[in-house]
Amino acid sequence: MSLGTYALRRSGGLLLVLLVTSFLVFGLLYLAPGSPLAFILGPRGGTPEQIAMVTEQYHLNDPFFVRYAAWLGDILRGDLGYSIVYRQDVSALISGRVGTTLALVSMAAIIITVVGIGAGTFAALRGGWGDQLTSALAAVGLSTPSFVIGVALISVFAVGLGWFPTFGSGTSGVDTLWHLTLPAVALSVASAAYLARITRAAVLEESGREHVQTATVRGLAPGRIVRHHVLRNSLIPIVTVLGLTIATLIAGAVVIENVFALDGLGSLLVRAILQRDFAVVQAVILVLVVAFVVVNAIVDFLYTFIDPRIALGSRQ
Amino acid sequence: MFTPKTMFAAASIATAALLLTACTADDTTDTQSGLSLDLENLATTTTPGTEPVDEVKWNLPYEPMSLDPIFGFNYAENTVTANLCESLVRMKPDLSTEPGLATNVAQPDDTTLVYTIRDGVTFWNGNPLTAEDVAYSLQRQVGETATSYFASYFVNVDSVEVTGPSEVTVKLKQPDVLFAQAMGTAAGAIVEKAAAEAAGEAFGTPDGGLQCTGPFSLEAWNSGRSIQLAANPGYWDATLAPKVQRLSFSFIADESTAVNALRTGDVDGQFFYLPPAGLSQLENGDEVTTTYGESLVFWTMITTNLTGGLADERIRQALSLAIDRKGLAKVVFQGAAVPATTLAGPGYWGYETDAFATAFEEFSADADLEQAKQLVAEAGAPAEPIVLAVQGSSAVHEQTANLIQAAGQAIGLKIESKVIPVEQFGNLYFDENAREGLDGFFTTNYGNFADPLDVYTMFHTADSHNYSGWDGADEQLAAARRTTDPAERAELVIEAQEHITKGLSWIPLAYEPVTLVQNTRISGATASFAYLYAPWAATIGGVK
């Protein structure tokens, strides 16, 4: 498949996914009880006249398909909508927060890659106590919810030792890195543990292959064998898992952003859901879906680099 | 609040004790010791700080939705706006009032209020404050479809007009004592007309900016991240010239994160509206000082209808008599609350204090199970269980419901609780359908100024908060709202209070003081409820 066809097919798939998700998201929100009125009218409720006016102004009583069509139309024109709770454009709300989530997820992805692949390879090659210790740690990491890890990290490293700040995403640059370290670690523990397991299995499997044994028998340097024969061939399952976990990190960030009071898309989404701020919920989920699909596309693309025998767009 | 989530977290942390250093271990040892608060003698101020400070970092329980004063009717919004936008009348820390942007309020007759606007006041941008700005700020809250959260104070306003170079006259359709007092809240906050008109609906949002006259100016609102205020060098009132150069707000919603931030000094202070689960942790440390302030906030159970199990007044009285309010204050509020006997407690007695105090003494917060049982026997226990709505994931709601359930059981009333998710709970306040099948729900509520009438007005049948349609005090409430003479008004309010407290369409449970936490490096924040409407941060300074 040529690169052009590939890109075309990918974007076609993306649009389809978006359309289906948008319908689901819109429909589910529409079915869910509650309305943004409570938040627009404020804690003192509102007079019947006010309620009627706000309902009319924001078309809260329009039929489902009318609202869905209007919303789709706006999206196609590049208008993500208007948050009636914040009295702001949704695009402004999102653009202010996307950076934090991106930084958080990137840092977590780096930690997952380094720690996961490192620990998995170590466990597989070292064997014995090293393997057992790594596997035990991985089991603990996998089974502990990220917010628990977050709270524990804050207790120890922020409150107890005072090495890191307790909340927030800092001002910029190094300060942001410093602020995001604990959240990124909390976010990455479970995924790193999972990746370590996958890596360990893949490396073990590759190590047992004939060509590796042949290489060993032929007296090639162990380092060379590991790099060229074992790791390289284990990369396909590792990259697949890595891609999927990074995509799901975006969802996991929702919890972590709340614990660390970060100004990311996750905390925005949570508040918007609580406030029935439809436009914001839909737009954020849309952004998350796009990110998910894009990461998957990148993974697909990487396959052809790792193993040139794999054709573009196929997973065989 | 102890949400299930934080409880689970706490349990998990305890089991993972190996991971933890001594810092959390010794905190758990004496959480049972009582809090150091004297509920009879709540604070209004804290010792003013003397040293200049570059920056004070304050936390809000959530990000404000708007800083436009007319949408400021909630904790986070008002905490910020109080330092930015000033009202015609200024609320002092002891909840009494003094002249604000109006130097004088004349009342030539009962339906006319003439405000003399202070000279020499400028907005942050240097433009002088004019009568036009004042008239505009009030006018935009008048009318049936006005979106101001304070619209109920403006229902009797006929016109607002500029009647002199620095004079604004408000004409009322009928005398209304609540309107005059509301001018000391955000309802009376003055914004610049030109700026508000230019920004339109975006006014007060991160995009639209704000233009007021307060001791701090709005420097930046980074949506989702922080709100930055700067000391206003041109502020007219030298006594409230800020010693703090920058005041920045964060929005930590997670309570344990907020408590941790306070303990480490990442945040310098916060006002809590419900005592946080980590309150004793904060009190036991020496990083912060905790002050309990005079407040207008109360915790109550609202009857939603007079057709179900709570229809009979005697049943409501019996239930109220059976509730262990002291236990509730101690257990649910960790001791940081006072058992309530009426809805509007002592904090509200802004006039005729003796008369209100005498009337107050007639009511008791003590449980009396015998009398309660007798009342149930007289009225006959309802066949259907009484259903109370509980806000999901709120420990205060849940524990209160448990306590009331136990009280009901003791006197032969069957009470059930129904959990309503937090995202739907708000609908109970204005959507009749959402209240269907419920006999009552819990809420914190507050009046805006020191007049019990402000709270009791919600019991007039015409008020949107009177969900059950209880009509036992309409006459007195309407008359009190028209009565400008304080002694006469107090008499009417006391009469209404008696009916309301016996009728119990809302059952008073507890008075909640303001919980102010400040880092020991600073001092001076207003400790009372006035922090929602008057510049509470202008008195903050460094401690040597």
JSON list of C-alpha atoms in Angstrom, two decimals, chain B residues 197-364:
[
{"chain": "B", "resi": 197, "resn": "GLU", "atom": "CA", "xyz": [-20.92, 46.59, 28.06]},
{"chain": "B", "resi": 198, "resn": "ALA", "atom": "CA", "xyz": [-17.84, 46.08, 25.93]},
{"chain": "B", "resi": 199, "resn": "ALA", "atom": "CA", "xyz": [-17.30, 42.53, 27.20]},
{"chain": "B", "resi": 200, "resn": "GLY", "atom": "CA", "xyz": [-20.97, 41.55, 27.05]},
{"chain": "B", "resi": 201, "resn": "GLU", "atom": "CA", "xyz": [-21.64, 38.00, 28.16]},
{"chain": "B", "resi": 202, "resn": "ALA", "atom": "CA", "xyz": [-17.90, 37.37, 28.56]},
{"chain": "B", "resi": 203, "resn": "PHE", "atom": "CA", "xyz": [-17.65, 39.94, 31.37]},
{"chain": "B", "resi": 204, "resn": "GLY", "atom": "CA", "xyz": [-16.13, 38.32, 34.43]},
{"chain": "B", "resi": 205, "resn": "THR", "atom": "CA", "xyz": [-14.86, 35.26, 32.53]},
{"chain": "B", "resi": 206, "resn": "PRO", "atom": "CA", "xyz": [-11.20, 34.53, 31.71]},
{"chain": "B", "resi": 207, "resn": "ASP", "atom": "CA", "xyz": [-11.75, 36.13, 28.28]},
{"chain": "B", "resi": 208, "resn": "GLY", "atom": "CA", "xyz": [-13.81, 39.12, 29.26]},
{"chain": "B", "resi": 209, "resn": "GLY", "atom": "CA", "xyz": [-11.90, 40.58, 32.17]},
{"chain": "B", "resi": 210, "resn": "LEU", "atom": "CA", "xyz": [-13.39, 42.70, 34.92]},
{"chain": "B", "resi": 211, "resn": "GLN", "atom": "CA", "xyz": [-13.30, 46.34, 35.98]},
{"chain": "B", "resi": 212, "resn": "CYS", "atom": "CA", "xyz": [-13.96, 47.31, 39.60]},
{"chain": "B", "resi": 213, "resn": "THR", "atom": "CA", "xyz": [-12.61, 49.56, 42.34]},
{"chain": "B", "resi": 214, "resn": "GLY", "atom": "CA", "xyz": [-11.39, 47.17, 45.05]},
{"chain": "B", "resi": 215, "resn": "PRO", "atom": "CA", "xyz": [-8.04, 47.04, 46.88]},
{"chain": "B", "resi": 216, "resn": "PHE", "atom": "CA", "xyz": [-6.89, 44.30, 44.52]},
{"chain": "B", "resi": 217, "resn": "SER", "atom": "CA", "xyz": [-7.16, 44.28, 40.75]},
{"chain": "B", "resi": 218, "resn": "LEU", "atom": "CA", "xyz": [-7.62, 41.28, 38.50]},
{"chain": "B", "resi": 219, "resn": "GLU", "atom": "CA", "xyz": [-4.28, 40.70, 36.82]},
{"chain": "B", "resi": 220, "resn": "ALA", "atom": "CA", "xyz": [-4.86, 37.38, 35.09]},
{"chain": "B", "resi": 221, "resn": "TRP", "atom": "CA", "xyz": [-7.19, 34.45, 35.08]},
{"chain": "B", "resi": 222, "resn": "ASN", "atom": "CA", "xyz": [-5.46, 31.44, 33.58]},
{"chain": "B", "resi": 223, "resn": "SER", "atom": "CA", "xyz": [-8.43, 29.22, 32.95]},
{"chain": "B", "resi": 224, "resn": "GLY", "atom": "CA", "xyz": [-8.07, 25.98, 34.88]},
{"chain": "B", "resi": 225, "resn": "ARG", "atom": "CA", "xyz": [-4.84, 27.01, 36.54]},
{"chain": "B", "resi": 226, "resn": "SER", "atom": "CA", "xyz": [-4.96, 30.13, 38.67]},
{"chain": "B", "resi": 227, "resn": "ILE", "atom": "CA", "xyz": [-6.37, 33.58, 39.25]},
{"chain": "B", "resi": 228, "resn": "GLN", "atom": "CA", "xyz": [-3.87, 36.35, 39.96]},
{"chain": "B", "resi": 229, "resn": "LEU", "atom": "CA", "xyz": [-4.69, 39.56, 41.77]},
{"chain": "B", "resi": 230, "resn": "ALA", "atom": "CA", "xyz": [-2.37, 42.52, 42.24]},
{"chain": "B", "resi": 231, "resn": "ALA", "atom": "CA", "xyz": [-2.48, 45.21, 44.92]},
{"chain": "B", "resi": 232, "resn": "ASN", "atom": "CA", "xyz": [-4.25, 48.29, 43.59]},
{"chain": "B", "resi": 233, "resn": "PRO", "atom": "CA", "xyz": [-1.89, 51.23, 44.17]},
{"chain": "B", "resi": 234, "resn": "GLY", "atom": "CA", "xyz": [-4.64, 53.77, 43.56]},
{"chain": "B", "resi": 235, "resn": "TYR", "atom": "CA", "xyz": [-7.02, 52.37, 46.18]},
{"chain": "B", "resi": 236, "resn": "TRP", "atom": "CA", "xyz": [-9.04, 55.09, 47.90]},
{"chain": "B", "resi": 237, "resn": "ASP", "atom": "CA", "xyz": [-9.16, 53.67, 51.43]},
{"chain": "B", "resi": 238, "resn": "ALA", "atom": "CA", "xyz": [-5.76, 54.00, 53.12]},
{"chain": "B", "resi": 239, "resn": "THR", "atom": "CA", "xyz": [-6.87, 51.81, 56.05]},
{"chain": "B", "resi": 240, "resn": "LEU", "atom": "CA", "xyz": [-7.28, 48.87, 53.73]},
{"chain": "B", "resi": 241, "resn": "ALA", "atom": "CA", "xyz": [-4.26, 49.41, 51.50]},
{"chain": "B", "resi": 242, "resn": "PRO", "atom": "CA", "xyz": [-2.97, 45.85, 50.89]},
{"chain": "B", "resi": 243, "resn": "LYS", "atom": "CA", "xyz": [0.36, 44.77, 52.34]},
{"chain": "B", "resi": 244, "resn": "VAL", "atom": "CA", "xyz": [0.28, 41.82, 49.96]},
{"chain": "B", "resi": 245, "resn": "GLN", "atom": "CA", "xyz": [1.54, 42.64, 46.47]},
{"chain": "B", "resi": 246, "resn": "ARG", "atom": "CA", "xyz": [0.17, 39.58, 44.72]},
{"chain": "B", "resi": 247, "resn": "LEU", "atom": "CA", "xyz": [-2.70, 37.34, 45.75]},
{"chain": "B", "resi": 248, "resn": "SER", "atom": "CA", "xyz": [-2.96, 34.19, 43.70]},
{"chain": "B", "resi": 249, "resn": "PHE", "atom": "CA", "xyz": [-5.66, 31.56, 43.84]},
{"chain": "B", "resi": 250, "resn": "SER", "atom": "CA", "xyz": [-5.36, 27.87, 43.05]},
{"chain": "B", "resi": 251, "resn": "PHE", "atom": "CA", "xyz": [-8.28, 25.48, 42.60]},
{"chain": "B", "resi": 252, "resn": "ILE", "atom": "CA", "xyz": [-7.55, 22.28, 44.51]},
{"chain": "B", "resi": 253, "resn": "ALA", "atom": "CA", "xyz": [-10.82, 20.39, 44.74]},
{"chain": "B", "resi": 254, "resn": "ASP", "atom": "CA", "xyz": [-9.45, 17.23, 46.29]},
{"chain": "B", "resi": 255, "resn": "GLU", "atom": "CA", "xyz": [-9.57, 17.79, 50.01]},
{"chain": "B", "resi": 256, "resn": "SER", "atom": "CA", "xyz": [-6.59, 15.70, 51.04]},
{"chain": "B", "resi": 257, "resn": "THR", "atom": "CA", "xyz": [-4.48, 17.41, 48.37]},
{"chain": "B", "resi": 258, "resn": "ALA", "atom": "CA", "xyz": [-5.59, 20.79, 49.73]},
{"chain": "B", "resi": 259, "resn": "VAL", "atom": "CA", "xyz": [-4.71, 19.81, 53.29]},
{"chain": "B", "resi": 260, "resn": "ASN", "atom": "CA", "xyz": [-1.30, 18.58, 52.12]},
{"chain": "B", "resi": 261, "resn": "ALA", "atom": "CA", "xyz": [-0.68, 21.79, 50.21]},
{"chain": "B", "resi": 262, "resn": "LEU", "atom": "CA", "xyz": [-1.46, 23.78, 53.34]},
{"chain": "B", "resi": 263, "resn": "ARG", "atom": "CA", "xyz": [0.82, 21.62, 55.47]},
{"chain": "B", "resi": 264, "resn": "THR", "atom": "CA", "xyz": [3.77, 22.03, 53.12]},
{"chain": "B", "resi": 265, "resn": "GLY", "atom": "CA", "xyz": [3.23, 25.73, 52.56]},
{"chain": "B", "resi": 266, "resn": "ASP", "atom": "CA", "xyz": [2.53, 25.28, 48.84]},
{"chain": "B", "resi": 267, "resn": "VAL", "atom": "CA", "xyz": [-0.63, 27.16, 49.70]},
{"chain": "B", "resi": 268, "resn": "ASP", "atom": "CA", "xyz": [-0.82, 29.86, 52.38]},
{"chain": "B", "resi": 269, "resn": "GLY", "atom": "CA", "xyz": [-4.47, 29.69, 53.27]},
{"chain": "B", "resi": 270, "resn": "GLN", "atom": "CA", "xyz": [-8.01, 28.59, 52.59]},
{"chain": "B", "resi": 271, "resn": "PHE", "atom": "CA", "xyz": [-11.54, 29.10, 53.82]},
{"chain": "B", "resi": 272, "resn": "PHE", "atom": "CA", "xyz": [-13.35, 25.78, 54.28]},
{"chain": "B", "resi": 273, "resn": "TYR", "atom": "CA", "xyz": [-17.12, 25.69, 54.19]},
{"chain": "B", "resi": 274, "resn": "LEU", "atom": "CA", "xyz": [-17.30, 22.16, 55.58]},
{"chain": "B", "resi": 275, "resn": "PRO", "atom": "CA", "xyz": [-14.60, 20.94, 57.95]},
{"chain": "B", "resi": 276, "resn": "PRO", "atom": "CA", "xyz": [-12.15, 18.87, 55.89]},
{"chain": "B", "resi": 277, "resn": "ALA", "atom": "CA", "xyz": [-11.33, 15.33, 56.94]},
{"chain": "B", "resi": 278, "resn": "GLY", "atom": "CA", "xyz": [-7.77, 16.42, 57.62]},
{"chain": "B", "resi": 279, "resn": "LEU", "atom": "CA", "xyz": [-8.77, 19.21, 59.98]},
{"chain": "B", "resi": 280, "resn": "SER", "atom": "CA", "xyz": [-7.22, 17.64, 63.06]},
{"chain": "B", "resi": 281, "resn": "GLN", "atom": "CA", "xyz": [-4.07, 16.95, 61.08]},
{"chain": "B", "resi": 282, "resn": "LEU", "atom": "CA", "xyz": [-3.84, 20.66, 60.32]},
{"chain": "B", "resi": 283, "resn": "GLU", "atom": "CA", "xyz": [-4.60, 21.67, 63.89]},
{"chain": "B", "resi": 284, "resn": "ASN", "atom": "CA", "xyz": [-2.01, 19.36, 65.36]},
{"chain": "B", "resi": 285, "resn": "GLY", "atom": "CA", "xyz": [0.78, 20.61, 63.13]},
{"chain": "B", "resi": 286, "resn": "ASP", "atom": "CA", "xyz": [2.54, 23.91, 63.67]},
{"chain": "B", "resi": 287, "resn": "GLU", "atom": "CA", "xyz": [2.60, 24.98, 60.02]},
{"chain": "B", "resi": 288, "resn": "VAL", "atom": "CA", "xyz": [-0.75, 26.73, 60.07]},
{"chain": "B", "resi": 289, "resn": "THR", "atom": "CA", "xyz": [-3.20, 28.45, 62.38]},
{"chain": "B", "resi": 290, "resn": "THR", "atom": "CA", "xyz": [-6.86, 27.50, 62.24]},
{"chain": "B", "resi": 291, "resn": "THR", "atom": "CA", "xyz": [-9.48, 30.06, 63.18]},
{"chain": "B", "resi": 292, "resn": "TYR", "atom": "CA", "xyz": [-13.21, 29.47, 63.52]},
{"chain": "B", "resi": 293, "resn": "GLY", "atom": "CA", "xyz": [-15.20, 32.51, 62.52]},
{"chain": "B", "resi": 294, "resn": "GLU", "atom": "CA", "xyz": [-18.63, 34.00, 62.98]},
{"chain": "B", "resi": 295, "resn": "SER", "atom": "CA", "xyz": [-20.84, 32.65, 60.23]},
{"chain": "B", "resi": 296, "resn": "LEU", "atom": "CA", "xyz": [-24.28, 32.73, 58.64]},
{"chain": "B", "resi": 297, "resn": "VAL", "atom": "CA", "xyz": [-24.08, 29.15, 57.33]},
{"chain": "B", "resi": 298, "resn": "PHE", "atom": "CA", "xyz": [-26.40, 26.46, 58.62]},
{"chain": "B", "resi": 299, "resn": "TRP", "atom": "CA", "xyz": [-27.03, 22.77, 57.96]},
{"chain": "B", "resi": 300, "resn": "THR", "atom": "CA", "xyz": [-30.65, 21.79, 57.60]},
{"chain": "B", "resi": 301, "resn": "MET", "atom": "CA", "xyz": [-33.13, 19.17, 56.44]},
{"chain": "B", "resi": 302, "resn": "ILE", "atom": "CA", "xyz": [-35.68, 20.51, 53.99]},
{"chain": "B", "resi": 303, "resn": "THR", "atom": "CA", "xyz": [-39.17, 19.05, 53.71]},
{"chain": "B", "resi": 304, "resn": "THR", "atom": "CA", "xyz": [-40.04, 18.82, 50.03]},
{"chain": "B", "resi": 305, "resn": "ASN", "atom": "CA", "xyz": [-43.78, 18.27, 50.31]},
{"chain": "B", "resi": 306, "resn": "LEU", "atom": "CA", "xyz": [-46.59, 18.30, 52.80]},
{"chain": "B", "resi": 307, "resn": "THR", "atom": "CA", "xyz": [-48.39, 15.26, 51.39]},
{"chain": "B", "resi": 308, "resn": "GLY", "atom": "CA", "xyz": [-46.07, 12.39, 52.35]},
{"chain": "B", "resi": 309, "resn": "GLY", "atom": "CA", "xyz": [-44.80, 11.02, 55.62]},
{"chain": "B", "resi": 310, "resn": "LEU", "atom": "CA", "xyz": [-43.78, 14.44, 56.89]},
{"chain": "B", "resi": 311, "resn": "ALA", "atom": "CA", "xyz": [-47.15, 16.02, 56.21]},
{"chain": "B", "resi": 312, "resn": "ASP", "atom": "CA", "xyz": [-48.23, 16.10, 59.84]},
{"chain": "B", "resi": 313, "resn": "GLU", "atom": "CA", "xyz": [-46.58, 18.91, 61.80]},
{"chain": "B", "resi": 314, "resn": "ARG", "atom": "CA", "xyz": [-46.45, 16.66, 64.87]},
{"chain": "B", "resi": 315, "resn": "ILE", "atom": "CA", "xyz": [-44.39, 14.07, 63.00]},
{"chain": "B", "resi": 316, "resn": "ARG", "atom": "CA", "xyz": [-41.87, 16.75, 62.00]},
{"chain": "B", "resi": 317, "resn": "GLN", "atom": "CA", "xyz": [-41.76, 17.99, 65.57]},
{"chain": "B", "resi": 318, "resn": "ALA", "atom": "CA", "xyz": [-41.29, 14.48, 66.88]},
{"chain": "B", "resi": 319, "resn": "LEU", "atom": "CA", "xyz": [-38.46, 13.82, 64.45]},
{"chain": "B", "resi": 320, "resn": "SER", "atom": "CA", "xyz": [-36.79, 17.10, 65.37]},
{"chain": "B", "resi": 321, "resn": "LEU", "atom": "CA", "xyz": [-37.10, 16.28, 69.06]},
{"chain": "B", "resi": 322, "resn": "ALA", "atom": "CA", "xyz": [-35.51, 12.87, 68.54]},
{"chain": "B", "resi": 323, "resn": "ILE", "atom": "CA", "xyz": [-32.38, 14.13, 66.77]},
{"chain": "B", "resi": 324, "resn": "ASP", "atom": "CA", "xyz": [-29.17, 14.12, 68.77]},
{"chain": "B", "resi": 325, "resn": "ARG", "atom": "CA", "xyz": [-27.81, 17.45, 67.55]},
{"chain": "B", "resi": 326, "resn": "LYS", "atom": "CA", "xyz": [-24.84, 17.45, 69.87]},
{"chain": "B", "resi": 327, "resn": "GLY", "atom": "CA", "xyz": [-23.80, 14.06, 68.59]},
{"chain": "B", "resi": 328, "resn": "LEU", "atom": "CA", "xyz": [-24.28, 15.29, 65.04]},
{"chain": "B", "resi": 329, "resn": "ALA", "atom": "CA", "xyz": [-22.05, 18.33, 65.61]},
{"chain": "B", "resi": 330, "resn": "LYS", "atom": "CA", "xyz": [-19.41, 16.20, 67.25]},
{"chain": "B", "resi": 331, "resn": "VAL", "atom": "CA", "xyz": [-19.36, 13.23, 64.92]},
{"chain": "B", "resi": 332, "resn": "VAL", "atom": "CA", "xyz": [-20.41, 14.54, 61.53]},
{"chain": "B", "resi": 333, "resn": "PHE", "atom": "CA", "xyz": [-18.72, 17.92, 61.80]},
{"chain": "B", "resi": 334, "resn": "GLN", "atom": "CA", "xyz": [-15.77, 16.76, 63.93]},
{"chain": "B", "resi": 335, "resn": "GLY", "atom": "CA", "xyz": [-16.77, 19.20, 66.62]},
{"chain": "B", "resi": 336, "resn": "ALA", "atom": "CA", "xyz": [-16.56, 22.18, 64.28]},
{"chain": "B", "resi": 337, "resn": "ALA", "atom": "CA", "xyz": [-20.27, 23.01, 64.41]},
{"chain": "B", "resi": 338, "resn": "VAL", "atom": "CA", "xyz": [-22.88, 24.17, 66.89]},
{"chain": "B", "resi": 339, "resn": "PRO", "atom": "CA", "xyz": [-26.22, 22.38, 67.44]},
{"chain": "B", "resi": 340, "resn": "ALA", "atom": "CA", "xyz": [-28.91, 24.55, 65.84]},
{"chain": "B", "resi": 341, "resn": "THR", "atom": "CA", "xyz": [-32.25, 25.28, 67.42]},
{"chain": "B", "resi": 342, "resn": "THR", "atom": "CA", "xyz": [-33.53, 27.79, 64.90]},
{"chain": "B", "resi": 343, "resn": "LEU", "atom": "CA", "xyz": [-32.44, 28.28, 61.32]},
{"chain": "B", "resi": 344, "resn": "ALA", "atom": "CA", "xyz": [-31.09, 31.81, 61.73]},
{"chain": "B", "resi": 345, "resn": "GLY", "atom": "CA", "xyz": [-28.71, 31.58, 64.67]},
{"chain": "B", "resi": 346, "resn": "PRO", "atom": "CA", "xyz": [-27.03, 34.24, 66.81]},
{"chain": "B", "resi": 347, "resn": "GLY", "atom": "CA", "xyz": [-24.83, 35.39, 63.92]},
{"chain": "B", "resi": 348, "resn": "TYR", "atom": "CA", "xyz": [-27.89, 36.94, 62.30]},
{"chain": "B", "resi": 349, "resn": "TRP", "atom": "CA", "xyz": [-28.83, 39.30, 65.10]},
{"chain": "B", "resi": 350, "resn": "GLY", "atom": "CA", "xyz": [-27.65, 42.50, 63.48]},
{"chain": "B", "resi": 351, "resn": "TYR", "atom": "CA", "xyz": [-30.26, 44.63, 65.28]},
{"chain": "B", "resi": 352, "resn": "GLU", "atom": "CA", "xyz": [-32.48, 44.28, 68.37]},
{"chain": "B", "resi": 353, "resn": "THR", "atom": "CA", "xyz": [-30.05, 41.67, 69.67]},
{"chain": "B", "resi": 354, "resn": "ASP", "atom": "CA", "xyz": [-31.69, 41.36, 73.07]},
{"chain": "B", "resi": 355, "resn": "ALA", "atom": "CA", "xyz": [-35.12, 40.69, 71.64]},
{"chain": "B", "resi": 356, "resn": "PHE", "atom": "CA", "xyz": [-33.74, 38.00, 69.33]},
{"chain": "B", "resi": 357, "resn": "ALA", "atom": "CA", "xyz": [-31.68, 36.48, 72.14]},
{"chain": "B", "resi": 358, "resn": "THR", "atom": "CA", "xyz": [-34.70, 36.25, 74.43]},
{"chain": "B", "resi": 359, "resn": "ALA", "atom": "CA", "xyz": [-36.79, 34.64, 71.71]},
{"chain": "B", "resi": 360, "resn": "PHE", "atom": "CA", "xyz": [-33.96, 32.23, 70.91]},
{"chain": "B", "resi": 361, "resn": "GLU", "atom": "CA", "xyz": [-33.84, 30.93, 74.47]},
{"chain": "B", "resi": 362, "resn": "GLU", "atom": "CA", "xyz": [-37.28, 29.43, 74.11]},
{"chain": "B", "resi": 363, "resn": "PHE", "atom": "CA", "xyz": [-35.94, 26.77, 71.82]},
{"chain": "B", "resi": 364, "resn": "SER", "atom": "CA", "xyz": [-33.80, 23.88, 72.88]}
]
